Short mmCIF file of C-alpha atoms in Angstrom, two decimals:
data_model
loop_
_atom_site.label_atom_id
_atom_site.label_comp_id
_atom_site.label_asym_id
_atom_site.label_seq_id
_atom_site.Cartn_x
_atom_site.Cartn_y
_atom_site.Cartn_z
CA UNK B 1 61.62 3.90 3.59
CA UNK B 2 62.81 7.52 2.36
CA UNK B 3 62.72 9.16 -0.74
CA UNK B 4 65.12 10.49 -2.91
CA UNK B 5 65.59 14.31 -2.78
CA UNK B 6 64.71 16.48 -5.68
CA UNK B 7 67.26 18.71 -7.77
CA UNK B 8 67.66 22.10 -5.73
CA UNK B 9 64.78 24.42 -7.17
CA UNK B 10 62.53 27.41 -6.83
CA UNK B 11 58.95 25.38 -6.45
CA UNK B 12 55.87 27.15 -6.55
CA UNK B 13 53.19 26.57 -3.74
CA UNK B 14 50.86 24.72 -5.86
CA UNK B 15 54.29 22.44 -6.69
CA UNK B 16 55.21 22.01 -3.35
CA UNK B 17 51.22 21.20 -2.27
CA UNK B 18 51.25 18.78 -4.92
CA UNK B 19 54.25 16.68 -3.93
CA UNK B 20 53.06 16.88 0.16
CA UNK B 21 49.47 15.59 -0.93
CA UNK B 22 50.81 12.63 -2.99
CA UNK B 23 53.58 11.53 -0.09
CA UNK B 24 50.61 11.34 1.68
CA UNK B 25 49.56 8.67 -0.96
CA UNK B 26 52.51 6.49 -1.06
CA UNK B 27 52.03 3.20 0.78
CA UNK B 28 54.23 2.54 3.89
CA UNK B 29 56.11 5.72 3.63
CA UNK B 30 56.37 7.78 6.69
CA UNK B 31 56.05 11.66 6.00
CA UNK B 32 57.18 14.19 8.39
CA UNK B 33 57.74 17.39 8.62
CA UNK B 34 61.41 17.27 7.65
CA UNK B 35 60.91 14.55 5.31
CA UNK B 36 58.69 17.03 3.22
CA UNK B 37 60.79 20.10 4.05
CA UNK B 38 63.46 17.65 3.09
CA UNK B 39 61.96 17.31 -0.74
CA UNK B 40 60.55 20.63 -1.00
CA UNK B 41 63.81 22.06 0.19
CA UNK B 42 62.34 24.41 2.22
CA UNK B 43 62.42 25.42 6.10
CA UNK B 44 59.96 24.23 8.26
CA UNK B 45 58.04 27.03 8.43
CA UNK B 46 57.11 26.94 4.89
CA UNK B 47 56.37 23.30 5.28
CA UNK B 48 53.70 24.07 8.29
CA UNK B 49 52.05 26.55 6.11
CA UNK B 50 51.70 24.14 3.22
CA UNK B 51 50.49 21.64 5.09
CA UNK B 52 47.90 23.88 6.76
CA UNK B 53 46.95 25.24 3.15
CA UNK B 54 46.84 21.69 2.08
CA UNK B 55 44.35 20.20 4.99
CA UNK B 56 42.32 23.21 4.57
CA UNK B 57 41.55 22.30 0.78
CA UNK B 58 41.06 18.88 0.95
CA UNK B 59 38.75 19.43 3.96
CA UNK B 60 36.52 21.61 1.76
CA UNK B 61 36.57 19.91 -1.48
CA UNK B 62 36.69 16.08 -0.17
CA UNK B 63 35.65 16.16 3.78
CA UNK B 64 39.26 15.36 4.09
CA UNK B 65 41.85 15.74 7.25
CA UNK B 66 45.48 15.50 8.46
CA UNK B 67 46.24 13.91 11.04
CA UNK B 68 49.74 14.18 13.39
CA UNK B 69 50.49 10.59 14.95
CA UNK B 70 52.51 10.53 17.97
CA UNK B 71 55.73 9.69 16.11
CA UNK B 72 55.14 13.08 13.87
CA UNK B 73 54.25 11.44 10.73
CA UNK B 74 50.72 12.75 9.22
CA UNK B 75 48.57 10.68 7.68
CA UNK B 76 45.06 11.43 5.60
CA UNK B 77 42.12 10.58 7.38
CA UNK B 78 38.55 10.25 5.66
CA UNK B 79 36.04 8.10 4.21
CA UNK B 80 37.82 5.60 1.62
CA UNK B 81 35.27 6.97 -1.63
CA UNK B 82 36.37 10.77 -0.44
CA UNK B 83 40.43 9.96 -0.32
CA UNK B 84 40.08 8.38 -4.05
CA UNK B 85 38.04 11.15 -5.56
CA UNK B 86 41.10 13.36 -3.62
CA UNK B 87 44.09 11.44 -5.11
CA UNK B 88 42.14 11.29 -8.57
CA UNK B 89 42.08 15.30 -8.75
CA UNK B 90 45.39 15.81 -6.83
CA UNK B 91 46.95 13.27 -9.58
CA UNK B 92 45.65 14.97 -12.47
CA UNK B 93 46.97 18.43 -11.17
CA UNK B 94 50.41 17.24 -10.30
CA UNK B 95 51.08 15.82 -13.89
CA UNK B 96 49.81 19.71 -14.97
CA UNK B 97 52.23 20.95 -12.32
CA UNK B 98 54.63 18.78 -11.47
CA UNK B 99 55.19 16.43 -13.83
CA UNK B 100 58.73 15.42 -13.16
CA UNK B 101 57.88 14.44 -9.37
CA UNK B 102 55.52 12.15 -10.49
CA UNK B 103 57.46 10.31 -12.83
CA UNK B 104 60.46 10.39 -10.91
CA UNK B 105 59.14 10.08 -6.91
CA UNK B 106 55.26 8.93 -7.49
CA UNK B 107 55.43 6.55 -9.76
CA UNK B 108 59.13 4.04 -9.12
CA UNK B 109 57.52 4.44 -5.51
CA UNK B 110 54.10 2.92 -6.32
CA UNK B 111 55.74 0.18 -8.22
CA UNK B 112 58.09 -0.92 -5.63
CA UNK B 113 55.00 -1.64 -3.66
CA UNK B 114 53.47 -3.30 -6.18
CA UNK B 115 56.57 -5.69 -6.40
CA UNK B 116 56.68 -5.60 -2.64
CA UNK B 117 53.16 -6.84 -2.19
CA UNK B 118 53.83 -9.63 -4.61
CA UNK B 119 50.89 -8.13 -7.14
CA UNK B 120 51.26 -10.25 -10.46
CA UNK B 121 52.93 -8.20 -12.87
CA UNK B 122 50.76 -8.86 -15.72
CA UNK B 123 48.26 -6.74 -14.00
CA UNK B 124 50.33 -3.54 -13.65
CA UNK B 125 53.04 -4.25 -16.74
CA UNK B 126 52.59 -0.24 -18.48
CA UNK B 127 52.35 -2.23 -22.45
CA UNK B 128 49.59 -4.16 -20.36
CA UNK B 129 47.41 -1.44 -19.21
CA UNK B 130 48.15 0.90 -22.01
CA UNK B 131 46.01 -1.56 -23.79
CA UNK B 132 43.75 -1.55 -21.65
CA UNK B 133 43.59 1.96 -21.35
CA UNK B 134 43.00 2.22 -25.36
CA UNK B 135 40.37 -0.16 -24.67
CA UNK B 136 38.64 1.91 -22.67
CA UNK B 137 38.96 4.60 -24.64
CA UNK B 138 37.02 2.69 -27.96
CA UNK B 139 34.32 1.47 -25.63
CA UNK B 140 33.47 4.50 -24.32
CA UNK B 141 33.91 6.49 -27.76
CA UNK B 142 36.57 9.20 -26.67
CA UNK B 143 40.16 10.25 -27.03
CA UNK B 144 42.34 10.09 -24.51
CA UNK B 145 45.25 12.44 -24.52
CA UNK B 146 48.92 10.85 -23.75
CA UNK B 147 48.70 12.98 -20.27
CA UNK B 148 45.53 10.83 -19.93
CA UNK B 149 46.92 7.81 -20.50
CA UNK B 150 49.35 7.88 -18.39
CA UNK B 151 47.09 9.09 -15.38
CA UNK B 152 44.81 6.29 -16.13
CA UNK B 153 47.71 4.00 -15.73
CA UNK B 154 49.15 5.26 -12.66
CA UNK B 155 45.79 5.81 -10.80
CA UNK B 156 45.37 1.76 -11.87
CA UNK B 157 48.81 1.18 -10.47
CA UNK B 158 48.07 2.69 -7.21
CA UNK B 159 44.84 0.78 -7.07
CA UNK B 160 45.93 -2.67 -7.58
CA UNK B 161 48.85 -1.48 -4.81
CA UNK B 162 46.19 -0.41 -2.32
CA UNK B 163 44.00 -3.47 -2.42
CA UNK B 164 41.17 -1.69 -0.89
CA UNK B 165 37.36 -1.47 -1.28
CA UNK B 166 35.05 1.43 -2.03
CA UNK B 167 31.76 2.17 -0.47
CA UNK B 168 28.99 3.59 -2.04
CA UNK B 169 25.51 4.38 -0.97
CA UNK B 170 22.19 3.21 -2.94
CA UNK B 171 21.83 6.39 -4.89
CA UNK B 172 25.45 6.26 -5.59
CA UNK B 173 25.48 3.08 -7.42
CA UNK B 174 22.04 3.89 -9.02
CA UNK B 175 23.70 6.84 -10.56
CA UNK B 176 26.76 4.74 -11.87
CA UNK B 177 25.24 1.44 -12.68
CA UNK B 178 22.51 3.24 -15.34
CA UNK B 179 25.85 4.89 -17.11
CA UNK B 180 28.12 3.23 -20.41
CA UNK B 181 31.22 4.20 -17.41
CA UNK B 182 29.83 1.29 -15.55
CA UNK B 183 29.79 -1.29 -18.31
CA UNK B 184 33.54 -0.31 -19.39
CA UNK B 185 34.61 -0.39 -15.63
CA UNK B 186 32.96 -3.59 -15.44
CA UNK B 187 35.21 -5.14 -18.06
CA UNK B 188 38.49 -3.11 -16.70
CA UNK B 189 37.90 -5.34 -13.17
CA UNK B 190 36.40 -8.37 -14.84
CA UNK B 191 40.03 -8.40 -17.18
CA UNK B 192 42.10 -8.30 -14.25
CA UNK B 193 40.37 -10.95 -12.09
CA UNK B 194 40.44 -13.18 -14.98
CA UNK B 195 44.43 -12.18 -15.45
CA UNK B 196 45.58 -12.67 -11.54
CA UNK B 197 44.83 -13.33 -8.26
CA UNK B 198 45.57 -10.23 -6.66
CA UNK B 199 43.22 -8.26 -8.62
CA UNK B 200 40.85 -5.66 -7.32
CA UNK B 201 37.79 -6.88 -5.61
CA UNK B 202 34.28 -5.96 -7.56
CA UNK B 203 33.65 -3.38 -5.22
CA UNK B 204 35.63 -0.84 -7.21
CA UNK B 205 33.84 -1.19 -10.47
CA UNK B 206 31.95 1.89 -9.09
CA UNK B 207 35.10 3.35 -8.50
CA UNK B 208 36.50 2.98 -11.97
CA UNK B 209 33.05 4.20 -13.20
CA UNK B 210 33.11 7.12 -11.25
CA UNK B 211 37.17 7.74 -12.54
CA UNK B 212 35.83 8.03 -16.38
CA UNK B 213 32.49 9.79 -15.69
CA UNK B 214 35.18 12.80 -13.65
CA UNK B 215 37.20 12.75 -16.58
CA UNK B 216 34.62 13.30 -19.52
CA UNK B 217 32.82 16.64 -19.82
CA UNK B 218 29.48 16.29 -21.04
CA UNK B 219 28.19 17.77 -24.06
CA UNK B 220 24.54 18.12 -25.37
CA UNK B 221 25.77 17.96 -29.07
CA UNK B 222 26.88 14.40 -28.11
CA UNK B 223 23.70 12.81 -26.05
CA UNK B 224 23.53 9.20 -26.93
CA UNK B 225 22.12 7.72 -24.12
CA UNK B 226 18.76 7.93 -22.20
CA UNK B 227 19.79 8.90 -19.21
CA UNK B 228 21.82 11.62 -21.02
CA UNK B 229 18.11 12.36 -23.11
CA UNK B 230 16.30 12.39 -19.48
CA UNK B 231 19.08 15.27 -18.27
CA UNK B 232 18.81 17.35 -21.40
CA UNK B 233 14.84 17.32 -21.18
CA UNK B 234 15.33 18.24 -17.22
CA UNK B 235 17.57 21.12 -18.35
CA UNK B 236 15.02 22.28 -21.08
CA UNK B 237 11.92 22.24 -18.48
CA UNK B 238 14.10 24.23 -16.03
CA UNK B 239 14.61 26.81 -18.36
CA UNK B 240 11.15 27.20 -19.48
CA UNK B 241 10.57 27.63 -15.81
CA UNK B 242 12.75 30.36 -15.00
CA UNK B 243 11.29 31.87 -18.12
CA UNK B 244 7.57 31.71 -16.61
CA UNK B 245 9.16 32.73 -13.05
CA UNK B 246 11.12 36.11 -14.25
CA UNK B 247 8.42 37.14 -16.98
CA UNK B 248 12.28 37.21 -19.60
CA UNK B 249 12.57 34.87 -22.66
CA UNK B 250 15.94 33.90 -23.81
CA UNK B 251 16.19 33.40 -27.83
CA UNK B 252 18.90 31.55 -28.22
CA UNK B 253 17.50 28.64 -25.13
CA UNK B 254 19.57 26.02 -27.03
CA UNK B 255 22.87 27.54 -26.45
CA UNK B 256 22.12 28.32 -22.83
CA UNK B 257 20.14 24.81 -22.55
CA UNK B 258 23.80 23.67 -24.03
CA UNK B 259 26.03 25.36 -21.11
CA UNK B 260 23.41 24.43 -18.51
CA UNK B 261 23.87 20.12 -19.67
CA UNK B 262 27.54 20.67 -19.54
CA UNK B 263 27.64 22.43 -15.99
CA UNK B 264 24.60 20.45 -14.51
CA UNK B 265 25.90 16.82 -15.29
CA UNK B 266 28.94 17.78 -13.45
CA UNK B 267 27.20 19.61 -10.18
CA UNK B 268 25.39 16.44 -10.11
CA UNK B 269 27.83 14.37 -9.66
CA UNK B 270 29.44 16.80 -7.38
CA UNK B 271 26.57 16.87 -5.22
CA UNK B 272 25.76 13.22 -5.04
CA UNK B 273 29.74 12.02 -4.35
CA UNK B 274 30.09 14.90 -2.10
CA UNK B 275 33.02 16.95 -4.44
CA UNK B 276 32.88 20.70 -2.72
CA UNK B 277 34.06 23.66 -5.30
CA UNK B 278 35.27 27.06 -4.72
CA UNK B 279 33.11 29.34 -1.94
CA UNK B 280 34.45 32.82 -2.57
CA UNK B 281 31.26 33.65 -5.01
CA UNK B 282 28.64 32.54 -2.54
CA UNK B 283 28.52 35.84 -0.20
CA UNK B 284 29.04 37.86 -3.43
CA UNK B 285 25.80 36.33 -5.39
CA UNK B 286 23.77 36.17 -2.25
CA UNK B 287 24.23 40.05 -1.52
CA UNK B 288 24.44 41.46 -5.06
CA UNK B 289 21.90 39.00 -6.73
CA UNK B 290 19.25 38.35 -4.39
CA UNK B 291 16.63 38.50 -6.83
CA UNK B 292 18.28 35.83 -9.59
CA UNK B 293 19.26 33.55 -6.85
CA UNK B 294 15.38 33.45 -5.39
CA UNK B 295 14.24 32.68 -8.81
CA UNK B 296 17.42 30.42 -10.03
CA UNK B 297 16.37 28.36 -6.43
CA UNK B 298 12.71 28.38 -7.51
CA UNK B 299 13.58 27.05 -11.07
CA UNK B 300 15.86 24.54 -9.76
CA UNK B 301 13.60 22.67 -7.34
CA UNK B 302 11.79 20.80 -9.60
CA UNK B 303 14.77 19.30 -10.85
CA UNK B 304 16.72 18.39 -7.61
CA UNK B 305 13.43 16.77 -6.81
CA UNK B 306 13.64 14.74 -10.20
CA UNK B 307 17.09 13.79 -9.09
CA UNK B 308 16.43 13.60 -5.28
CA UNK B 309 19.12 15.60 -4.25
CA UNK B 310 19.90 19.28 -2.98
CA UNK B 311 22.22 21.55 -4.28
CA UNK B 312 24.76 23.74 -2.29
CA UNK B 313 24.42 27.20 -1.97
CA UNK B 314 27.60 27.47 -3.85
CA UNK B 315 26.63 24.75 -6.81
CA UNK B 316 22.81 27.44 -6.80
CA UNK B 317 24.93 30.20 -7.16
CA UNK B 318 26.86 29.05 -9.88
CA UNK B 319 23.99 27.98 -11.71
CA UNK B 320 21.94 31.62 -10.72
CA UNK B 321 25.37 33.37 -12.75
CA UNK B 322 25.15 31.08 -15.75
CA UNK B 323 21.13 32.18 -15.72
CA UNK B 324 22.35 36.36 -14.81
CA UNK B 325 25.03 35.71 -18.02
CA UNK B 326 22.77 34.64 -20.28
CA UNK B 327 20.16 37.68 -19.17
CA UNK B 328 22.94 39.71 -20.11
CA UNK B 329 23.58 38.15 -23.76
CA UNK B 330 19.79 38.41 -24.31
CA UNK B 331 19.76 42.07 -23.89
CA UNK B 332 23.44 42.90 -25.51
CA UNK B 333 23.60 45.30 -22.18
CA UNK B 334 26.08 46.01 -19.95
CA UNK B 335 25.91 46.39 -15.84
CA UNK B 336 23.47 49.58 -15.57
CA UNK B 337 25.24 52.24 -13.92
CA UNK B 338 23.70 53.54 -10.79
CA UNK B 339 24.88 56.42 -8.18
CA UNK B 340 23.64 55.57 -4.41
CA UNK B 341 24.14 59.16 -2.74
CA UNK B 342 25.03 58.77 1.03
CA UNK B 343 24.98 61.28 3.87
CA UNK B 344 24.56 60.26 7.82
CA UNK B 345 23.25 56.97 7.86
CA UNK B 346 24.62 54.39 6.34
CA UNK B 347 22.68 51.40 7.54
CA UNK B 348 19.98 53.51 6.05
CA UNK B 349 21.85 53.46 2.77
CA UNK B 350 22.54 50.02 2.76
CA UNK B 351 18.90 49.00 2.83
CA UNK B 352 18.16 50.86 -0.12
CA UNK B 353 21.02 49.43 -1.85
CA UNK B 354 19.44 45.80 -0.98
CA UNK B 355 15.93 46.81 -1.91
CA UNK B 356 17.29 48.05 -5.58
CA UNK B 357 19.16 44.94 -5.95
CA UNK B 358 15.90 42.77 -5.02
CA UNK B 359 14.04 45.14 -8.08
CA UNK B 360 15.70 43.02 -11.38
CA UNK B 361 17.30 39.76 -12.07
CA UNK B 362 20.26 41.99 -14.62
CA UNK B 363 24.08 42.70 -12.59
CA UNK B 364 24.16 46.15 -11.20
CA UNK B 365 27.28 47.98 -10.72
CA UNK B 366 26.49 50.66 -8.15
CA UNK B 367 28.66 53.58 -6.93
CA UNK B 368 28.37 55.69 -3.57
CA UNK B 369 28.62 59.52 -4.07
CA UNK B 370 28.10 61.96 -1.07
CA UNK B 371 25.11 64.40 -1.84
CA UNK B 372 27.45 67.53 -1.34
CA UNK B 373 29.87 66.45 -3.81
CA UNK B 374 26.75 65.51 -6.55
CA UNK B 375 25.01 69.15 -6.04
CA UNK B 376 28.40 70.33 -6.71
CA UNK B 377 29.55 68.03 -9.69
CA UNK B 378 26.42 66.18 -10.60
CA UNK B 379 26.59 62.26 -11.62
CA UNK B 380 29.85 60.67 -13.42
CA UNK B 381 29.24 59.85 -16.95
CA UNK B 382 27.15 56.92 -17.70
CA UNK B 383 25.15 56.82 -14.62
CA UNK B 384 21.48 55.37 -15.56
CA UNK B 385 20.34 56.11 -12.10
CA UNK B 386 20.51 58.37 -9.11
CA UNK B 387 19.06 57.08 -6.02
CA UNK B 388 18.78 58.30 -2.57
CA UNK B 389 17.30 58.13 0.75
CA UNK B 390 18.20 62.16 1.71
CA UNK B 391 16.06 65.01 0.21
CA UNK B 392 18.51 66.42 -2.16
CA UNK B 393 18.05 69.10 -5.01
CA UNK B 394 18.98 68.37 -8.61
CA UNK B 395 22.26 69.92 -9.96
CA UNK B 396 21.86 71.53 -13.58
CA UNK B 397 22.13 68.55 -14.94
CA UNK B 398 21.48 64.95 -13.85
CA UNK B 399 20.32 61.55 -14.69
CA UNK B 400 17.08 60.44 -13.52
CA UNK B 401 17.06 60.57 -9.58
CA UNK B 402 14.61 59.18 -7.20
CA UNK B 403 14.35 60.20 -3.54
CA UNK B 404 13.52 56.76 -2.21
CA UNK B 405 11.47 56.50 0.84
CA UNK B 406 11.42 52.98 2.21
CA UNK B 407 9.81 50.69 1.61
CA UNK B 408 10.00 51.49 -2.05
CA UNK B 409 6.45 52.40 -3.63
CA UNK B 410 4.75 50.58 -6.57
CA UNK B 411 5.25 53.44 -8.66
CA UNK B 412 8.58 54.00 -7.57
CA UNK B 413 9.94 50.47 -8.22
CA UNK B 414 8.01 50.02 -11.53
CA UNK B 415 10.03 53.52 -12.75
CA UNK B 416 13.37 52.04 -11.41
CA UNK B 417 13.15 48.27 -13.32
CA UNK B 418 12.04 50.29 -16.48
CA UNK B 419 15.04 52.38 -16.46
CA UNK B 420 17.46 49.21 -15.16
CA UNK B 421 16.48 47.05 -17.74
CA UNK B 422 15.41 48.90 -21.08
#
């Protein structure tokens, strides 16, 4: 089976990545390189950098991999759950990005199969589900866009075409059996058993759950139900314990106990269906916030014990920034200015750096100034601080400056948090 080639056209990479990844979803066709080269219209060396920017993502967001057969034709490899939750983000982006492949290559493609496979056609007809799919949407009390809609009936399509189960682990199906998702995707399967006898097999009730619990985004103006209570009251406690553990009081808690339900009920899910994010903060908060990530960690672990789970270092350090925001907010400042001077030895300088940066919870933004050049032109405008581990005399004028002499001194560090965070 091939597929029809595209209109000639400049694609972007995030096009091009989007129609590889969902060949790689089409039943029973065989995708090569040419074949996608072919579609793309590019040359092959294009193609072998897509597909290596391709396996590279879904490896860290869904524990994905491609695999090369011997005939050439790559195939995804994975646990069943982990290619869903793949195709269900991959499908959402491509109708953002590339909505005319989908309509004109994705979805005639999934329906031949469906006709192939002899599905019932009362199970996939598009009137059918789009009743469904308004169904849904009254059960679970939200508005789907038409871009939804359509998703929800493709993503259906493909399901009833793939006739495969879903696995899930204890915890797993705790987590989706106590939600109102469960209930509604009990009644999406239930319909369809009771329509044909190709329909999906019970198992992927938790899948469908898991499809409309992805798609919503939680708010705490719109807690109905107790396990939604239980989450808010988890966030609230949290709070009040990073609160007791920096010796800093937020206000306005109820707006940041708002942004915290919102991101939390999504890093859980994350976390417990094994959904990686983006890793290019983690190194960055680790070295510049030490201090707010020890004490985001410490206010966290009561409540990934309450939910018997443990978040990654790059879920903690998305959490610690939402905390260092709010810090911000509280105190209507801006990142405190502070010079590091630097002479002959810079692993020297670098452990001073780390031992101001473990001294407050508040973003720094610090600068490195040789202390020749400061006798000569003193600080730049706006510095709060001077710091430095040489023995340096003062130009005529200059901010505060301490010579610091590691490790840092009581007095020393008491004098540097009152001038970083008045």
């Amino acid at each position: 089976m091939s597929l029809p080639s595209p209109e000639p056209s400049a694609l972007s990479s995030p096009q091009r990545h989007c129609h590889l990844l969902l060949l790689l979803y089409l039943p029973e066709l065989t995708v090569t390189l040419e074949s996608i080269s072919e579609i793309n219209r590019v040359d092959r060396s294009v193609t072998r950098q897509d597909i290596a920017e391709v396996e590279a993502e879904i490896q860290r967001y869904h524990r994905l991999a491609l695999q090369q057969e011997a005939g050439g034709a790559y195939r995804i490899s994975g646990a069943e759950l982990d290619q869903r939750l793949c195709l269900f983000h991959w499908l959402r982006r491509a109708l953002r990005l590339a909505p005319e492949f989908v309509q004109a290559h994705f979805a005639p493609q999934v329906k031949l199969q469906l006709r192939k496979k002899q599905i019932e056609k009362v199970l996939y007809d598009e009137h059918n589900l789009l009743a469904l799919v308004q169904h849904c949407s009254q059960r679970l009390s939200r508005k789907f866009t038409e871009r939804d809609c359509y998703f929800l009936q493709l993503f259906m399509q493909h399901s009833l075409c793939r006739q495969t189960s879903t696995t899930f682990s204890e915890a797993q199906l705790a987590w989706l059996s106590a939600r109102i998702e469960h209930q509604v995707a009990e009644e999406v399967v239930h319909h369809w058993q009771k329509r044909g006898k190709t329909a999906p097999h019970s198992s992927e009730i938790g899948l469908f759950a898991l499809l409309f619990s992805q798609m919503h985004v939680p708010s705490a103006s719109d807690v109905r139900h107790e396990y939604e209570h239980q989450l808010l009251e988890a966030v609230r406690q949290m709070i009040e314990r990073f609160q007791a553990l920096s010796g800093m009081h937020f206000s306005d808690d109820r707006g940041l106990s708002d942004q915290l339900y919102t991101h939390l009920s999504q890093a859980l899910e994350r976390a417990l269906f094994g959904v990686g994010i983006d890793q290019s903060l983690t190194e960055e908060v680790t070295r510049l916030y030490p201090r707010l990530l020890r004490t985001t960690q410490a206010a966290v672990a009561g409540f990934e014990q309450q939910y018997a789970l443990t978040f990654s270092q790059e879920e903690m350090g998305l959490i610690a920034i939402i905390f260092g925001a709010w810090l911000m907010q509280e105190s209507a400042l801006q990142e405190k200015q502070v010079l590091l001077l630097t002479g002959k030895d810079p692993e020297l300088e670098r452990e001073v750096e780390q031992q101001l940066r473990e001294l407050t919870l508040l973003p720094l933004n610090i600068k490195y100034l040789d202390v020749t050049e400061f006798q000569r032109n003193s600080a730049p405008k706006g510095t709060a601080l001077v710091i430095t581990p040489y023995a340096t005399p003062l130009p005529l004028y200059s901010p505060p400056l301490i010579h610091a002499e590691l490790p840092l001194q009581a007095h020393q560090q008491q004098r540097i948090r009152q001038l970083l965070e008045s």
